[in-house]
């Protein structure tokens, strides 16, 4: 379902280049140019993410290197930093582009989360609107899932300072200085915010898909 409110989603974490790509691939025992293309049951991780999130939003954009994400038919936002330096680089680069000048909210999801709920955007929207927050993060089983989040684009200057001045790569310190909301998500038998970061994680995800 696409909400009446216009939303864009940025898929982050798939744009590693060079040694970053090699390190991410090595952890999973595969050889790919980007973590986004690591296969899970013969389908790239990013395909699972896009299949889940695209029906919930108006536009899907990818954060990272055009070289690393070659072959994907979605707009790519190149990181403005010298190399991939965490999800904050993706958000900063997006807000500095002209692509979001008329956008009020940006949804962030990672490229390695194959079990994204089909009502994620709707729930995040309700939480950030209800509290008039700058950002809303998912909280699952007591753990903050910062790469599953929705951001009001009014945070542009705060994001710029966090990335350029504080040299942050993640969201936690930035969020501490913003009006942040945490959305507790019901615990289920399968963690819908499960990230694949190792060969063990990949094997577990394959087992879950076979259930």
C-alpha positions as CSV (number, residue, x, y, z in Angstrom):
1,X,0.0,0.0,0.0
2,X,1.3,3.5,-0.9
3,X,0.3,6.1,1.6
4,X,-1.2,9.4,0.7
5,X,1.9,11.1,2.1
6,X,4.7,11.0,-0.4
7,X,7.7,8.9,0.6
8,X,11.1,8.1,-0.7
9,X,13.2,5.2,0.5
10,X,17.0,5.0,0.4
11,X,18.6,1.6,0.5
12,X,21.9,2.0,2.3
13,X,24.9,-0.2,2.7
14,X,25.2,-1.7,-0.8
15,X,27.7,0.7,-2.2
16,X,31.0,-0.6,-0.8
17,X,33.9,-0.2,-3.2
18,X,37.4,-1.7,-3.4
19,X,38.7,-3.1,-0.1
20,X,35.3,-2.4,1.6
21,X,33.6,-4.7,-0.9
22,X,36.2,-7.3,-0.4
23,X,35.9,-7.2,3.3
24,X,32.1,-7.4,3.3
25,X,32.1,-10.3,0.8
26,X,34.9,-12.2,2.7
27,X,32.8,-12.2,5.9
28,X,30.1,-14.1,4.0
29,X,32.5,-16.4,2.1
30,X,31.5,-15.0,-1.3
31,X,33.1,-12.9,-4.0
32,X,30.8,-10.0,-5.1
33,X,31.4,-6.4,-6.0
34,X,28.8,-5.3,-3.5
35,X,27.1,-6.8,-0.5
36,X,23.8,-6.0,-2.2
37,X,24.5,-8.8,-4.7
38,X,25.3,-11.5,-2.2
39,X,22.9,-14.4,-3.1
40,X,20.3,-15.7,-0.6
41,X,18.7,-18.8,-2.1
42,X,19.9,-17.8,-5.5
43,X,18.5,-14.2,-5.3
44,X,20.5,-11.1,-4.4
45,X,19.9,-9.6,-1.0
46,X,18.9,-6.3,-2.4
47,X,16.1,-8.0,-4.5
48,X,14.4,-9.1,-1.2
49,X,14.7,-5.6,0.2
50,X,13.3,-3.9,-2.9
51,X,10.5,-6.4,-3.3
52,X,9.4,-5.7,0.3
53,X,9.8,-1.9,0.4
54,X,8.9,-0.7,-3.1
55,X,5.1,-1.3,-2.7
56,X,5.2,0.9,0.4
57,X,6.7,4.0,-1.1
58,X,6.7,6.3,-4.1
59,X,10.3,6.1,-5.0
60,X,13.3,3.8,-4.3
61,X,16.8,5.2,-4.4
62,X,20.1,3.4,-3.7
63,X,23.0,4.9,-1.7
64,X,26.5,4.1,-2.8
65,X,28.9,3.7,-5.7
66,X,27.6,3.5,-9.3
67,X,30.3,1.0,-10.1
68,X,29.4,-1.3,-7.2
69,X,25.6,-1.1,-8.0
70,X,25.9,-1.5,-11.7
71,X,23.0,-3.2,-13.3
72,X,20.3,-1.9,-10.9
73,X,17.6,0.2,-12.5
74,X,17.1,2.7,-9.7
75,X,18.5,6.2,-9.1
76,X,21.9,6.0,-7.3
77,X,23.1,8.6,-4.9
78,X,26.9,8.6,-4.8
79,X,28.4,9.1,-1.3
80,X,29.9,12.6,-1.0
81,X,32.6,11.3,1.3
82,X,35.9,9.9,0.0
83,X,34.7,6.3,0.7
84,X,31.7,4.6,2.3
85,X,31.7,5.6,5.9
86,X,28.4,4.3,7.3
87,X,24.8,5.0,6.7
88,X,25.1,8.6,7.8
89,X,27.1,9.2,4.6
90,X,24.1,8.0,2.6
91,X,21.6,10.2,4.4
92,X,23.9,13.3,4.2
93,X,24.5,12.7,0.5
94,X,20.8,12.4,-0.2
95,X,19.9,15.6,1.7
96,X,22.6,17.5,-0.1
97,X,21.3,16.5,-3.5
98,X,18.4,18.2,-5.3
99,X,16.4,14.9,-5.4
100,X,14.6,15.6,-2.1
101,X,13.9,19.3,-2.3
102,X,10.1,18.6,-2.2
103,X,10.3,15.6,0.1
104,X,9.2,15.8,3.8
105,X,10.2,12.4,4.9
106,X,13.0,9.9,3.9
107,X,12.8,6.2,4.9
108,X,16.1,4.4,5.4
109,X,16.5,0.6,5.1
110,X,19.6,-1.5,4.7
111,X,20.5,-3.6,1.7
112,X,21.1,-6.7,3.8
113,X,17.7,-7.0,5.6
114,X,15.7,-9.6,3.6
115,X,12.7,-9.9,6.0
116,X,11.4,-6.3,6.0
117,X,7.7,-6.1,7.1
118,X,5.2,-5.0,4.5
119,X,3.7,-2.4,6.9
120,X,7.1,-0.9,8.0
121,X,6.6,2.5,6.3
122,X,3.0,2.9,7.5
123,X,4.0,2.2,11.1
124,X,7.0,4.5,11.0
125,X,4.9,7.3,9.4
126,X,2.3,7.1,12.2
127,X,4.9,7.3,14.9
128,X,6.9,10.2,13.5
129,X,3.7,12.2,12.7
130,X,2.1,11.5,16.1
131,X,5.2,12.9,17.9
132,X,6.3,15.5,15.3
133,X,9.7,13.9,15.6
134,X,12.9,14.6,13.6
135,X,13.5,10.8,13.3
136,X,11.9,7.6,14.3
137,X,13.8,4.3,14.7
138,X,12.6,0.8,15.0
139,X,13.3,-0.9,18.4
140,X,13.1,-4.7,18.3
141,X,13.4,-6.9,21.4
142,X,15.0,-3.9,23.3
143,X,17.6,-3.2,20.6
144,X,17.6,-0.1,18.5
145,X,17.6,-0.8,14.7
146,X,19.0,2.5,13.4
147,X,19.1,1.6,9.8
148,X,15.3,0.9,9.8
149,X,14.1,4.5,10.2
150,X,12.3,7.5,8.9
151,X,13.7,11.0,8.9
152,X,12.1,14.5,8.5
153,X,14.2,16.4,6.0
154,X,14.3,19.4,8.3
155,X,17.3,17.6,10.0
156,X,19.5,18.5,7.0
157,X,21.8,20.9,8.8
158,X,22.1,18.6,11.8
159,X,23.1,15.7,9.5
160,X,25.6,17.9,7.7
161,X,27.3,18.8,11.0
162,X,27.3,15.2,12.3
163,X,29.0,14.0,9.1
164,X,31.4,16.9,8.2
165,X,32.3,18.2,11.7
166,X,31.8,15.3,14.1
167,X,32.9,12.8,11.5
168,X,30.2,10.3,12.5
169,X,29.4,7.3,10.4
170,X,26.3,6.0,12.2
171,X,23.1,7.6,13.5
172,X,23.3,7.2,17.3
173,X,25.1,10.3,18.4
174,X,23.2,12.4,15.9
175,X,19.9,11.0,17.2
176,X,20.8,11.9,20.8
177,X,20.7,15.6,19.8
178,X,17.4,15.4,17.8
179,X,13.8,14.9,18.7
180,X,13.9,11.2,18.3
181,X,11.2,8.6,18.6
182,X,11.6,4.8,19.0
183,X,8.9,2.5,17.7
184,X,8.8,-0.8,19.6
185,X,8.1,-3.6,17.2
186,X,6.3,-6.8,18.4
187,X,8.7,-9.7,18.8
188,X,8.0,-12.7,16.5
189,X,9.5,-16.1,15.7
190,X,11.5,-14.5,12.9
191,X,13.3,-11.2,13.5
192,X,12.0,-9.0,10.6
193,X,15.0,-6.6,11.1
194,X,17.6,-9.4,10.9
195,X,20.8,-8.1,9.1
196,X,23.1,-10.5,7.2
197,X,26.7,-9.7,8.1
198,X,28.5,-13.1,8.0
199,X,28.3,-16.6,6.5
200,X,26.6,-17.8,9.7
201,X,23.9,-15.1,9.2
202,X,23.5,-16.1,5.6
203,X,23.0,-19.8,6.5
204,X,20.5,-18.8,9.1
205,X,18.5,-16.7,6.6
206,X,18.5,-19.6,4.2
207,X,17.1,-21.9,6.9
208,X,14.4,-19.3,7.8
209,X,13.3,-19.2,4.1
210,X,12.9,-22.9,4.2
211,X,10.5,-22.9,7.1
